[in-house]
Amino acid sequence: MSDMSTHEPTNIIYTGVAGTGKTYRLLQIAKQYTDYLPETNNEALLGQLLQSLSWRDVVCLIFLDLQSKKQDLVKVPELVNHIFFATKALQNDREKNLSNTAWSVLQMHSPTTSDTVSYKNRASQAYFDKDNSGAWYLLPESMVLLTELSQQLAEFQQAQHDNQSNQNQNSGQQRFSMVSFHQAYGYEEFVEGIRPIVSNSSQANDSHSSNTQMSYAVQDGAFLKLCQRAARDPQHRYAMLIDEINRANVSRVFGELLSLIEPDKRAGKPNAMTIHLAYSGRAFSVPANIDIYATMNTQDHSLAPLDMALRRRFRFIDCPPQPELLPIIGDIASATDRAQADTVDLSKLLTGLNMRITQTLGAEAQLGHAFLFSVDDLAQLQMVLVEQIIPQLAQAAGGQVAILQYIFRDEQQPLSTQFIHDSQTMINNDLHDPMSKNHATTQHQMFAEQGAFLGQSMNVGGYMMNPDLIAKTGEFGKPAIYQRLYE
């Protein structure tokens, strides 16, 4: 990278649906802009993961992390000692009353129907409850709200695993800066802005008293700081890594820099441009040894559309789902003798689902491979289907049962092997079929019991998940029913 003349500035945005490894790709790019991988890289990844999360999100993330390690119940001391909680406390300059913070989050987001938690100022959405032993657990019905957190955790765990082989290397020089855009992110954080500076000063007439004084100064943002470093080191390339670029108003974030980031407008290029920054008035141009990489989720239509001017300045690279990365689970040793009857090929399963999803809901509703990346057995596959995949598809389909049943190939299948049930059909069957009365009563008792936990994920827009799928029993305990989803 020492020959700057042979390397033109790069502006790339990686696009795709959720769960296709776009953020993970940024982390891999970061290695190219590191002289050698620093020993604290995992700490940097963890800091990036937690940076924009609230305390409630951090606590939810801890429960998700422990669930991935087969632990569902957590007591407050264990919660406070978790690396996620400790890291968030450091980010917030918190050292005291951490247990109180944990208790407050847990109690505030407990259900009003809880028999073990008495708390007045509850939030509208419940996430946690406590059993009689004092251990807390994550309410299953909250899982539908935690899909994005689950994906972030999966990508973090994969990146952390990938870095294990490099832990013994010495600290190195990072020639990149990574930020996550969000709705409140602005020009002031990215380029420059006026921010408060708090200082203590003693009064002249009283040596024992002091005043806290606040002043304001123009401070540099993440991109401006990186540009200054790059300008001082023209023999190396530097990278600005932006996760979820379309979550912010990108025109406002970049401001007058929108023209300067074009490759031919960089410092030293034929059409080089220099502008005066909005707050400081300093003359500024973007160095030619700065590359910009970003990710964009094409699935979330609630995010801000990209400004057309920004689109002209970036190359767009699609990141499709990669089912070929997924394993075969089950009794692989006996698969050849029994025609693979005891295995589930997750690659074929995701390919089949995405084919039918594309036919009915469009390509932007496809599932990324990250949904199934951590699945090792049937129990985990069932949990991912119940808590993440089916709720997401139900939302995309507007709860239309016919679409969901087509995606899961439930047509012409007996009720016992249907992934998705039509709630109205189930009620009508109960009313008019005396032979099914006992079975129906059992089913609806299960619906009633599970409804307290699964809430919206069980019955939205007239669809119901098969109770055997939720309970991990019956035909859903056998690989054959999942093999049906291959084609």
XYZ file of C-alpha atoms in Angstrom:
487
model
C 0.000 0.000 0.000
C 2.983 2.272 -0.148
C 2.435 3.230 -3.794
C -0.452 5.664 -3.493
C -0.584 6.354 -7.231
C -1.785 2.833 -8.040
C -4.645 2.827 -5.541
C -7.675 4.979 -6.240
C -9.940 5.959 -3.315
C -12.646 3.385 -2.635
C -16.272 4.165 -1.725
C -18.344 0.973 -1.258
C -21.680 0.167 0.374
C -22.495 -3.504 1.062
C -26.232 -4.105 0.788
C -28.483 -7.024 1.626
C -31.148 -8.417 3.918
C -30.572 -8.966 7.635
C -28.311 -11.801 8.637
C -26.047 -11.944 5.565
C -22.836 -10.982 7.368
C -22.488 -7.375 6.219
C -21.167 -6.157 9.565
C -18.879 -9.165 9.769
C -17.488 -8.159 6.376
C -16.623 -4.711 7.772
C -14.748 -6.385 10.600
C -12.755 -8.419 8.092
C -11.980 -5.251 6.096
C -10.722 -3.646 9.314
C -7.955 -6.261 9.444
C -6.653 -5.001 6.106
C -6.186 -1.582 7.716
C -4.388 -2.915 10.781
C -0.619 -3.306 10.690
C -1.005 -6.410 12.815
C -4.037 -7.506 14.793
C -4.092 -5.920 18.250
C -4.359 -8.034 21.355
C -7.377 -6.020 22.509
C -9.337 -6.511 19.286
C -12.086 -8.504 21.045
C -12.487 -5.648 23.505
C -12.908 -3.228 20.607
C -15.539 -5.490 19.037
C -17.408 -5.702 22.345
C -17.281 -1.935 22.781
C -18.671 -1.485 19.275
C -21.464 -3.996 20.003
C -22.586 -2.200 23.177
C -21.936 1.430 22.188
C -25.452 2.410 21.118
C -27.424 -0.028 23.336
C -29.580 0.991 26.290
C -29.291 -0.763 29.656
C -32.430 -2.754 28.814
C -30.866 -3.900 25.536
C -27.650 -4.863 27.326
C -29.556 -6.965 29.866
C -31.514 -8.633 27.035
C -28.223 -9.297 25.240
C -26.836 -10.998 28.364
C -29.853 -13.315 28.525
C -29.467 -14.135 24.809
C -25.756 -14.831 25.304
C -26.408 -17.156 28.251
C -29.244 -18.898 26.368
C -26.792 -19.680 23.567
C -24.744 -21.445 26.266
C -27.778 -23.420 27.524
C -28.450 -21.222 30.561
C -31.917 -19.678 30.977
C -31.966 -18.504 34.620
C -29.796 -15.640 35.911
C -29.456 -14.031 39.325
C -28.564 -10.350 39.694
C -24.938 -10.798 40.921
C -24.183 -12.979 37.888
C -25.836 -10.395 35.627
C -23.742 -7.542 37.055
C -20.518 -9.569 36.702
C -21.175 -10.438 33.056
C -18.640 -8.910 30.648
C -21.403 -7.125 28.705
C -22.699 -5.390 31.864
C -19.214 -4.489 33.096
C -18.211 -3.082 29.696
C -21.368 -0.943 29.452
C -20.675 0.407 32.941
C -17.169 1.441 31.843
C -18.559 3.134 28.735
C -20.928 5.141 30.962
C -18.229 5.900 33.579
C -20.235 3.971 36.160
C -18.610 2.252 39.146
C -21.221 2.329 41.909
C -24.791 1.090 42.393
C -24.576 -1.316 39.458
C -26.762 -3.861 41.216
C -29.420 -1.170 41.648
C -29.266 -0.487 37.913
C -29.788 -4.167 37.145
C -32.687 -4.485 39.589
C -34.315 -1.357 38.175
C -34.121 -2.621 34.570
C -35.440 -6.079 35.475
C -38.324 -4.852 37.617
C -39.322 -2.014 35.291
C -39.657 -4.472 32.398
C -41.475 -7.226 34.284
C -45.141 -8.129 33.536
C -47.901 -6.622 35.645
C -49.224 -10.171 36.164
C -45.982 -11.323 37.819
C -46.425 -13.207 41.107
C -42.867 -12.551 42.240
C -42.211 -8.905 41.313
C -43.880 -5.913 42.978
C -43.004 -2.681 41.213
C -45.011 0.462 40.536
C -43.331 2.166 37.581
C -43.416 -0.610 35.008
C -42.705 0.008 31.339
C -45.385 -0.846 28.778
C -43.389 -3.783 27.360
C -42.358 -6.704 29.570
C -39.117 -8.605 28.905
C -38.220 -10.362 32.173
C -39.778 -12.209 35.097
C -38.477 -13.867 38.266
C -39.100 -17.325 39.665
C -39.541 -18.222 43.341
C -35.822 -18.865 43.790
C -34.974 -15.277 42.882
C -33.586 -16.166 39.462
C -34.657 -14.080 36.457
C -35.497 -15.318 32.972
C -36.286 -13.807 29.585
C -39.967 -13.945 28.644
C -40.332 -16.028 25.456
C -42.856 -13.575 24.015
C -40.157 -10.883 24.025
C -38.017 -12.877 21.578
C -39.977 -11.502 18.603
C -38.725 -8.041 19.634
C -35.119 -9.164 19.946
C -34.427 -10.430 16.423
C -31.980 -7.639 15.609
C -30.153 -8.059 18.927
C -29.876 -11.808 18.279
C -28.327 -11.136 14.862
C -25.859 -8.637 16.339
C -24.867 -11.164 19.005
C -24.402 -13.940 16.405
C -22.136 -11.731 14.276
C -20.156 -10.636 17.345
C -19.658 -14.245 18.479
C -18.506 -15.244 14.992
C -16.036 -12.339 14.805
C -14.791 -13.136 18.316
C -14.261 -16.782 17.371
C -12.391 -15.721 14.236
C -9.979 -13.653 16.313
C -9.033 -16.385 18.802
C -5.998 -17.495 16.787
C -4.574 -13.961 16.884
C -4.765 -13.326 20.641
C -1.037 -13.727 21.238
C -0.021 -10.949 18.863
C 1.209 -7.606 20.168
C -0.713 -4.372 20.035
C -0.740 -2.816 16.579
C -1.689 0.300 14.716
C -5.303 0.528 13.572
C -5.708 2.656 10.473
C -9.488 2.709 10.542
C -12.406 4.162 12.458
C -15.735 2.350 12.823
C -19.073 3.963 13.667
C -22.699 2.837 13.676
C -25.203 5.296 12.264
C -28.542 5.714 14.023
C -31.507 8.071 13.810
C -29.928 10.668 16.118
C -26.440 10.519 14.595
C -25.433 13.824 13.045
C -22.793 16.037 11.452
C -21.526 16.994 14.905
C -20.463 13.409 15.729
C -19.128 12.623 12.248
C -17.388 15.833 11.154
C -17.285 18.525 13.824
C -19.586 20.257 16.276
C -19.828 22.515 19.303
C -19.827 20.447 22.482
C -19.759 21.313 26.203
C -16.562 21.077 28.293
C -17.015 20.828 32.081
C -14.209 21.957 34.402
C -13.795 22.738 38.129
C -12.235 25.996 39.309
C -11.569 27.295 42.839
C -12.867 30.699 43.850
C -10.188 33.245 44.681
C -11.758 34.285 48.032
C -12.429 30.778 49.323
C -9.869 28.006 48.852
C -12.333 25.379 50.109
C -15.117 26.113 47.621
C -15.212 25.433 43.921
C -17.524 25.994 40.994
C -18.280 23.721 38.128
C -17.882 25.734 34.962
C -19.117 24.806 31.534
C -17.667 26.124 28.336
C -18.224 25.232 24.711
C -15.694 24.452 22.011
C -15.605 23.065 18.494
C -14.549 19.418 18.631
C -13.621 17.073 15.811
C -15.819 14.123 14.883
C -14.830 10.561 13.953
C -14.320 11.158 10.216
C -12.410 14.417 10.631
C -10.037 12.812 13.149
C -9.364 9.937 10.751
C -8.742 12.354 7.870
C -6.200 14.240 9.968
C -4.341 11.012 10.743
C -4.391 9.986 7.061
C -3.084 13.388 5.941
C -0.083 12.991 8.291
C 0.627 9.472 6.964
C 0.226 9.592 3.165
C 2.155 6.329 2.618
C -0.610 4.209 4.184
C -4.302 3.820 3.477
C -6.982 4.518 6.084
C -10.605 3.381 6.188
C -13.863 4.810 7.506
C -16.197 1.896 8.349
C -19.903 2.797 8.709
C -22.408 0.217 9.908
C -26.073 0.739 8.901
C -25.442 3.900 6.875
C -29.134 4.334 5.998
C -30.217 4.550 9.641
C -29.237 8.222 9.702
C -29.987 11.197 7.487
C -26.798 10.730 5.486
C -26.997 14.091 3.700
C -27.087 15.857 7.044
C -24.321 13.684 8.519
C -21.901 14.274 5.632
C -22.912 17.885 5.044
C -20.520 19.755 2.749
C -18.255 16.678 2.646
C -20.693 15.003 0.229
C -18.795 16.438 -2.738
C -15.342 16.007 -1.219
C -15.584 12.207 -0.886
C -15.757 11.672 -4.666
C -12.480 10.014 -5.786
C -11.570 12.759 -8.269
C -12.331 15.523 -5.724
C -9.827 14.255 -3.130
C -6.726 16.233 -2.168
C -4.068 15.935 -4.852
C -6.494 14.657 -7.518
C -7.208 16.493 -10.827
C -10.483 18.015 -9.612
C -9.466 18.457 -5.972
C -11.888 20.512 -3.863
C -11.382 22.419 -0.640
C -14.219 23.780 1.511
C -14.490 25.645 4.802
C -15.988 23.570 7.610
C -19.326 24.740 8.991
C -18.351 25.325 12.648
C -14.607 26.044 12.727
C -14.313 27.652 9.302
C -11.096 25.705 8.665
C -10.117 24.884 5.092
C -10.496 21.157 4.557
C -10.225 18.503 1.840
C -10.527 14.708 2.101
C -7.178 12.914 1.706
C -6.808 10.534 -1.230
C -5.663 7.719 1.066
C -9.058 7.468 2.805
C -11.379 4.602 1.800
C -15.028 4.471 2.899
C -16.927 1.230 3.446
C -20.508 1.001 4.711
C -23.372 -1.475 5.165
C -27.035 -0.986 4.346
C -29.998 -3.173 5.303
C -32.316 -3.336 2.276
C -35.006 -5.174 4.237
C -36.006 -2.542 6.778
C -38.270 -0.099 4.934
C -38.554 2.066 8.062
C -34.986 3.246 7.517
C -34.220 6.470 5.675
C -33.733 6.093 1.905
C -30.307 7.053 0.643
C -29.920 10.459 -0.973
C -29.429 10.088 -4.727
C -26.330 12.283 -4.522
C -24.786 9.798 -2.108
C -25.731 6.878 -4.347
C -23.683 8.403 -7.169
C -20.615 8.503 -4.963
C -20.602 4.857 -3.865
C -20.337 1.468 -5.526
C -23.029 -0.920 -4.274
C -22.163 -4.582 -3.694
C -24.981 -7.017 -2.939
C -24.476 -9.493 -0.077
C -26.938 -12.344 -0.696
C -27.675 -15.153 1.761
C -24.988 -17.847 1.661
C -26.677 -21.126 2.578
C -23.554 -23.041 1.502
C -21.918 -21.901 4.758
C -24.448 -23.837 6.846
C -23.799 -27.362 8.170
C -25.714 -30.633 8.220
C -27.032 -31.403 11.710
C -28.180 -34.693 13.212
C -26.818 -38.224 13.178
C -24.386 -37.791 10.292
C -22.566 -41.064 11.000
C -25.626 -43.163 10.109
C -26.870 -40.913 7.279
C -25.474 -43.019 4.415
C -27.095 -46.190 5.734
C -30.527 -44.666 6.145
C -30.676 -42.262 3.204
C -29.923 -39.289 5.444
C -33.102 -39.914 7.434
C -31.498 -38.712 10.658
C -29.998 -35.460 9.361
C -31.172 -31.977 8.407
C -29.193 -30.113 5.759
C -29.515 -26.485 6.877
C -28.179 -25.298 3.519
C -31.000 -27.009 1.618
C -33.542 -25.898 4.234
C -32.601 -22.206 3.908
C -32.472 -22.465 0.107
C -35.978 -23.953 -0.005
C -37.423 -21.370 2.380
C -35.857 -18.454 0.507
C -37.097 -19.752 -2.844
C -40.709 -19.720 -1.615
C -40.207 -16.448 0.285
C -38.974 -14.790 -2.924
C -41.971 -16.148 -4.860
C -44.498 -14.798 -2.357
C -42.935 -11.849 -0.496
C -40.099 -10.759 -2.777
C -36.332 -11.059 -2.583
C -36.034 -8.411 0.147
C -37.897 -10.676 2.597
C -35.320 -13.487 2.337
C -33.616 -14.903 5.413
C -29.883 -14.439 5.895
C -27.696 -17.415 6.767
C -26.853 -15.868 10.174
C -30.265 -17.014 11.453
C -29.069 -20.632 11.279
C -25.330 -20.120 11.678
C -25.266 -21.190 15.342
C -27.751 -24.077 15.027
C -26.187 -27.385 16.091
C -29.202 -29.630 16.723
C -32.960 -29.980 16.213
C -33.799 -28.248 19.497
C -31.909 -25.106 18.443
C -33.501 -25.238 14.980
C -36.965 -25.372 16.551
C -36.140 -22.437 18.837
C -34.907 -20.305 15.909
C -38.045 -21.107 13.900
C -40.414 -20.302 16.775
C -38.682 -17.231 18.187
C -37.152 -15.564 15.121
C -37.934 -16.907 11.654
C -41.703 -17.458 11.830
C -42.445 -14.139 13.636
C -40.345 -12.221 11.087
C -42.039 -13.925 8.128
C -45.466 -13.416 9.697
C -44.766 -9.686 9.955
C -43.556 -9.561 6.342
C -46.663 -11.486 5.208
C -49.045 -9.374 7.246
C -50.125 -12.520 9.076
C -51.616 -14.063 5.895
C -51.923 -17.746 6.737
C -51.985 -18.943 3.113
C -48.585 -17.348 2.396
C -47.027 -18.729 5.572
C -48.383 -22.210 4.893
C -47.012 -22.090 1.335
C -43.568 -21.065 2.596
C -43.543 -23.999 5.025
C -45.160 -26.413 2.537
C -48.118 -27.028 4.832
C -50.688 -27.413 2.050
C -52.186 -30.896 1.853
C -50.453 -31.832 5.109
C -52.315 -33.187 8.166
C -52.685 -30.751 11.047
C -50.158 -32.637 13.134
C -47.349 -31.883 10.647
C -48.284 -28.324 9.671
C -45.851 -25.683 10.918
C -48.582 -23.022 10.636
C -52.228 -23.420 11.652
C -55.138 -21.205 10.654
C -56.573 -20.105 13.997
C -60.094 -19.702 12.612
C -60.022 -23.156 11.033
C -58.882 -24.639 14.324
C -61.786 -22.997 16.151
C -64.298 -24.175 13.531
C -62.950 -27.717 13.728
C -63.385 -27.698 17.466
C -66.994 -26.559 17.198
C -68.126 -28.980 14.479
C -66.008 -32.106 14.911
C -66.965 -34.018 18.096
C -64.263 -36.607 17.398
C -61.562 -33.970 17.788
C -62.980 -32.432 20.935
C -60.508 -33.938 23.368
C -57.544 -33.286 21.097
C -58.727 -29.745 20.401
C -59.246 -29.081 24.098
C -55.710 -30.227 24.773
C -54.404 -28.030 21.962
C -56.226 -24.925 23.151
C -55.103 -25.513 26.724
C -51.573 -25.511 25.373
C -52.293 -22.343 23.366
C -53.622 -20.698 26.523
C -50.606 -21.737 28.572
C -48.080 -20.818 25.901
C -49.914 -17.608 25.069
C -48.753 -16.093 28.320
C -45.180 -16.588 27.124
C -45.230 -16.330 23.352
C -47.848 -13.621 22.937
C -47.719 -12.088 19.476
C -45.364 -14.755 18.147
C -48.117 -17.399 18.511
C -51.153 -15.710 17.086
C -50.791 -12.720 14.791
C -53.222 -11.982 12.000
C -54.991 -15.337 12.345
C -52.004 -17.708 12.262
C -50.924 -20.093 14.986
C -47.752 -22.094 15.314
C -48.227 -25.807 15.722
C -48.086 -26.446 19.503
C -45.943 -29.520 18.849
C -43.341 -27.260 17.205
C -43.379 -24.963 20.236
C -43.165 -27.896 22.661
C -40.559 -29.686 20.501
C -42.608 -32.878 20.495
C -44.451 -35.153 18.050
C -43.336 -35.099 14.423
C -41.262 -31.974 15.083
C -38.812 -34.073 17.061
C -37.886 -35.915 13.849
C -35.643 -34.660 11.022
C -38.064 -35.780 8.267
C -40.463 -32.878 8.789
C -37.661 -30.342 8.217
C -36.442 -32.179 5.132
C -39.828 -31.327 3.628
C -38.682 -27.701 3.446
C -35.774 -28.440 1.094
C -37.636 -27.949 -2.198
